[in-house]
CSV table of C-alpha atoms in Angstrom, one decimal:
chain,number,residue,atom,x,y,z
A,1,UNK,CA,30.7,131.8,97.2
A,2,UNK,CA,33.7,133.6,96.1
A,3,UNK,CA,34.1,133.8,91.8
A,4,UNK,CA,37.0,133.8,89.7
A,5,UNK,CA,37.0,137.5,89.7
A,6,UNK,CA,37.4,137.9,93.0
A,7,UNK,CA,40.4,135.0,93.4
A,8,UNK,CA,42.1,135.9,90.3
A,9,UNK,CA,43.7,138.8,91.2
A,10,UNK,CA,44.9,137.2,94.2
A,11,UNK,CA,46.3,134.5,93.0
A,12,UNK,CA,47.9,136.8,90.2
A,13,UNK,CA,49.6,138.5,93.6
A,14,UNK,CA,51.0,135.5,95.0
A,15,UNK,CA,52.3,133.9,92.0
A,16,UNK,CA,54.3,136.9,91.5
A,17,UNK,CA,55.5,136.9,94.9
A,18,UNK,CA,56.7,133.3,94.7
A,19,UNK,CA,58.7,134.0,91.5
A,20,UNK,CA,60.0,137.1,93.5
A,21,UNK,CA,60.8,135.4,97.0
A,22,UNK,CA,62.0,132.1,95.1
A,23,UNK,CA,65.8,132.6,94.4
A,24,UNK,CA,66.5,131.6,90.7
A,25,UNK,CA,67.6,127.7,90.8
A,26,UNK,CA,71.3,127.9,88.2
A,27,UNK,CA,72.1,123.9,87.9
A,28,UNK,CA,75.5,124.0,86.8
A,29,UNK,CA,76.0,126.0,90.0
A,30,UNK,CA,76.0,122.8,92.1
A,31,UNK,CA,74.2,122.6,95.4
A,32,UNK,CA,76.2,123.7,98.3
A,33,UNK,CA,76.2,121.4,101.1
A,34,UNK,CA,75.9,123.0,104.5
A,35,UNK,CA,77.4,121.1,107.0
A,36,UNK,CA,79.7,117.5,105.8
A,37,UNK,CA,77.5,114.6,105.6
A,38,UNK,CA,79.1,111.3,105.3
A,39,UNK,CA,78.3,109.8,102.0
A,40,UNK,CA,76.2,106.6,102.3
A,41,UNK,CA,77.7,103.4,101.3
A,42,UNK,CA,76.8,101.0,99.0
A,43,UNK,CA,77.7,97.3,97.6
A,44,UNK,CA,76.3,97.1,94.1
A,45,UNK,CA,77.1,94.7,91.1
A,46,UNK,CA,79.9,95.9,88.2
A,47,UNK,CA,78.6,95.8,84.6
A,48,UNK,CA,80.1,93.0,82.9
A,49,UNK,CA,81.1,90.8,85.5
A,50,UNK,CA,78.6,91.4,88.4
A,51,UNK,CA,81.1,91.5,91.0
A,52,UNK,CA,80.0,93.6,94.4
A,53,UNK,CA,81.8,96.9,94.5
A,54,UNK,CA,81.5,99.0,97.6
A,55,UNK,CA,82.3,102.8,98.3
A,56,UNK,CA,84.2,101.9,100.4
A,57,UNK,CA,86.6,100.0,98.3
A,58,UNK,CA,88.3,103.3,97.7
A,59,UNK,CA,88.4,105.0,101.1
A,60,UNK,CA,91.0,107.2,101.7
A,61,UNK,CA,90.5,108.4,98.7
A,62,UNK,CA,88.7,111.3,96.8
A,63,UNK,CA,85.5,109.7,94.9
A,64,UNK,CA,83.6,111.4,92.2
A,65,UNK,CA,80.2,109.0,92.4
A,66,UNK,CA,77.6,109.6,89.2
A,67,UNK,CA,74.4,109.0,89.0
A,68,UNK,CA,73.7,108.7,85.4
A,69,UNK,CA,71.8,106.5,82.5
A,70,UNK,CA,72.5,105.3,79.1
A,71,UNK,CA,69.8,107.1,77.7
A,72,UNK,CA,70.1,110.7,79.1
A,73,UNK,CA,71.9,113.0,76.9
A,74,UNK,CA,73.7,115.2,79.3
A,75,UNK,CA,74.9,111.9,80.5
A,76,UNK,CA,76.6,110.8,77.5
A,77,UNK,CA,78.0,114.3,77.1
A,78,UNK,CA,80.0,114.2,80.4
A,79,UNK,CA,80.8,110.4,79.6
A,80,UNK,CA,84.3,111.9,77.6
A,81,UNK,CA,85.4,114.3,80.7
A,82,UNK,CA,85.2,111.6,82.9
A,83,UNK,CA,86.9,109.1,81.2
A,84,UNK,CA,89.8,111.5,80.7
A,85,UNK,CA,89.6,112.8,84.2
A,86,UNK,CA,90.4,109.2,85.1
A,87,UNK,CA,93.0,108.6,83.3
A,88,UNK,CA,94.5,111.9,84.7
A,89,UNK,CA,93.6,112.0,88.1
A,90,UNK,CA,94.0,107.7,89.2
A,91,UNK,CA,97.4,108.2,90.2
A,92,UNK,CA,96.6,111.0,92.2
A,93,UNK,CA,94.3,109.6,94.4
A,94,UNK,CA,91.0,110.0,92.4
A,95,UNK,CA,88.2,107.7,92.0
A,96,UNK,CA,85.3,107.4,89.6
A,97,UNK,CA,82.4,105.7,89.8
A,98,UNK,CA,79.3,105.5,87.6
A,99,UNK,CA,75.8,104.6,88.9
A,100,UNK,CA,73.9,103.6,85.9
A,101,UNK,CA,70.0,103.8,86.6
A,102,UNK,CA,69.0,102.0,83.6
A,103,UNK,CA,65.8,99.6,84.3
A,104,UNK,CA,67.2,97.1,82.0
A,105,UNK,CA,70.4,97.1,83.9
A,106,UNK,CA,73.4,95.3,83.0
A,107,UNK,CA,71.7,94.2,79.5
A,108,UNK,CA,72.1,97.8,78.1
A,109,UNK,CA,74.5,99.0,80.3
A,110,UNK,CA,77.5,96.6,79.6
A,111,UNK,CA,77.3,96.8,75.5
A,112,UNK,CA,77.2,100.8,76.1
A,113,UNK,CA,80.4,100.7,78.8
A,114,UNK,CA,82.3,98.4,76.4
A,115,UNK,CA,81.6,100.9,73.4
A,116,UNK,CA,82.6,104.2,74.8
A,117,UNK,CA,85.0,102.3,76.8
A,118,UNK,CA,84.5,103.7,80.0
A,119,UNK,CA,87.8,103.0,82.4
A,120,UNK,CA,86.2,103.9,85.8
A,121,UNK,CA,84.4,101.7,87.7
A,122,UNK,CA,80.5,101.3,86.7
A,123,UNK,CA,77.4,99.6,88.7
A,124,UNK,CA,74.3,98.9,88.3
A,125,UNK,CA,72.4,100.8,91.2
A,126,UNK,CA,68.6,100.4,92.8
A,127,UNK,CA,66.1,102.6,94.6
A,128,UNK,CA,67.8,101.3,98.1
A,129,UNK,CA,71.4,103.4,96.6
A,130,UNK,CA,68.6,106.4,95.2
A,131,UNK,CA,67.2,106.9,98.2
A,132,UNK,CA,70.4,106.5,100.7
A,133,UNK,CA,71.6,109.6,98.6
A,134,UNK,CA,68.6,111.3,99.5
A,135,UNK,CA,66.6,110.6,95.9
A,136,UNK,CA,67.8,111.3,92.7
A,137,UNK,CA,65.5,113.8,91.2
A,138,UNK,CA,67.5,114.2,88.0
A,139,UNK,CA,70.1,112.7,86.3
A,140,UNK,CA,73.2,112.7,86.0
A,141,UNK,CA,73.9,113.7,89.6
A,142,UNK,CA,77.5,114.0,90.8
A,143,UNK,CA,78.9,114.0,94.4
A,144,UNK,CA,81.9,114.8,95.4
A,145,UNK,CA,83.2,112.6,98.3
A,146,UNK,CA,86.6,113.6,100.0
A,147,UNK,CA,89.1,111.3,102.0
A,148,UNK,CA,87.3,110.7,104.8
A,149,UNK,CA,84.1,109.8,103.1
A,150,UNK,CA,82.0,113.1,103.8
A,151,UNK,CA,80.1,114.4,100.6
A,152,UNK,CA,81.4,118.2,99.9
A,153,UNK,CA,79.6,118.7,96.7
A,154,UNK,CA,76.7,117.5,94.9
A,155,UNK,CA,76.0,118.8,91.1
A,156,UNK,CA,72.5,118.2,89.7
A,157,UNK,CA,72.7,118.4,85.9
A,158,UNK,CA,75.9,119.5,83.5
A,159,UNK,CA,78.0,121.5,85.6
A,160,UNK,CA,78.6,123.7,82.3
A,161,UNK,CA,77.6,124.0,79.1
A,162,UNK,CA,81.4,123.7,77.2
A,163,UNK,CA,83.9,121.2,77.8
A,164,UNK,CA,86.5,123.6,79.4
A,165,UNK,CA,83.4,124.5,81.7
A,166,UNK,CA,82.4,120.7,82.8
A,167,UNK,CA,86.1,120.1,83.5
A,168,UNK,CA,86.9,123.4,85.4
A,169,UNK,CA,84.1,123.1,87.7
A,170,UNK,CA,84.8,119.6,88.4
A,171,UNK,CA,88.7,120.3,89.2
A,172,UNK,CA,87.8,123.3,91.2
A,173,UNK,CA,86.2,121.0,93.5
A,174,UNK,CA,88.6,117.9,93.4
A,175,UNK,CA,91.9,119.7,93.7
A,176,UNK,CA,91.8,121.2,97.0
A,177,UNK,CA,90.8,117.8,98.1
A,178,UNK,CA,93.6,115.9,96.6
């Protein structure tokens, strides 16, 4: 039977290979997508009022859909950007919507829209909306959707660690869409 001495240096071998052959993981790179997927609809109640809202309620346009929770720090930091990206880019063709995964839904999540009042569309989503995007590993998550409904970019995380950062790596993405 082998020992520990004998494995150890081994496993010391591989380890270093994997952190070698691994490429480093940057999450306010985004994730590239490869080829255009079509981004999944969904009908899922508004905070407040409960009324169904659907993805696509706002095709033809560009949608920015986030994944996010009341609780989650980087969350609430990108809370600001958005609201004022709304407010800039609505005119122009631009859709927000916020998918809060909070397990107490709309009991925490409406006080918490009302008090930072958030002007974009937000809903309450489930593990059927989590999984049709291919499971949310980490929040918030942001996709990018263009006109004809096909997910271009997905960023897992903050997408920069400044303000100026989180808004230009947002509009890079958005304006060539719009």
């Amino acid at each position: 039977m082998a020992t520990l001495k004998q494995w150890l240096p081994l496993s010391v071998a591989l380890a270093a290979f994997g952190v070698l052959a691994v490429p480093a993981f940057d999450p306010s790179a985004g994730v590239a997508i490869a080829a255009p997927k079509q981004a999944p609809d969904f009908s899922l109640p508004r905070t407040g009022d409960g009324k169904a809202v659907k993805l696509s309620d706002y095709s033809g346009k560009v949608r920015i859909v986030n994944f996010w929770a009341t609780w989650c720090p980087p969350c609430r930091e990108e809370i600001p950007h958005f609201i004022s990206m709304y407010k800039d880019l609505k005119g122009k063709g631009v859709e927000i919507i916020g998918i809060s995964l909070d397990q107490k839904g709309d009991s925490v999540v409406a006080p918490f829209v009302k008090e930072n009042k958030m002007n974009y569309p937000v809903v309450i989503g489930d593990q059927g909306v989590v999984s049709a995007y291919g499971g949310i590993r980490g929040i918030p998550t942001t996709f990018i959707v263009d006109r004809k409904g096909n997910i271009v970019k997905k960023f897992v995380g903050l997408p920069g660690s400044t303000e100026e950062e989180l808004k230009d790596a947002f509009m890079k993405e958005i304006q060539p869409l719009l």
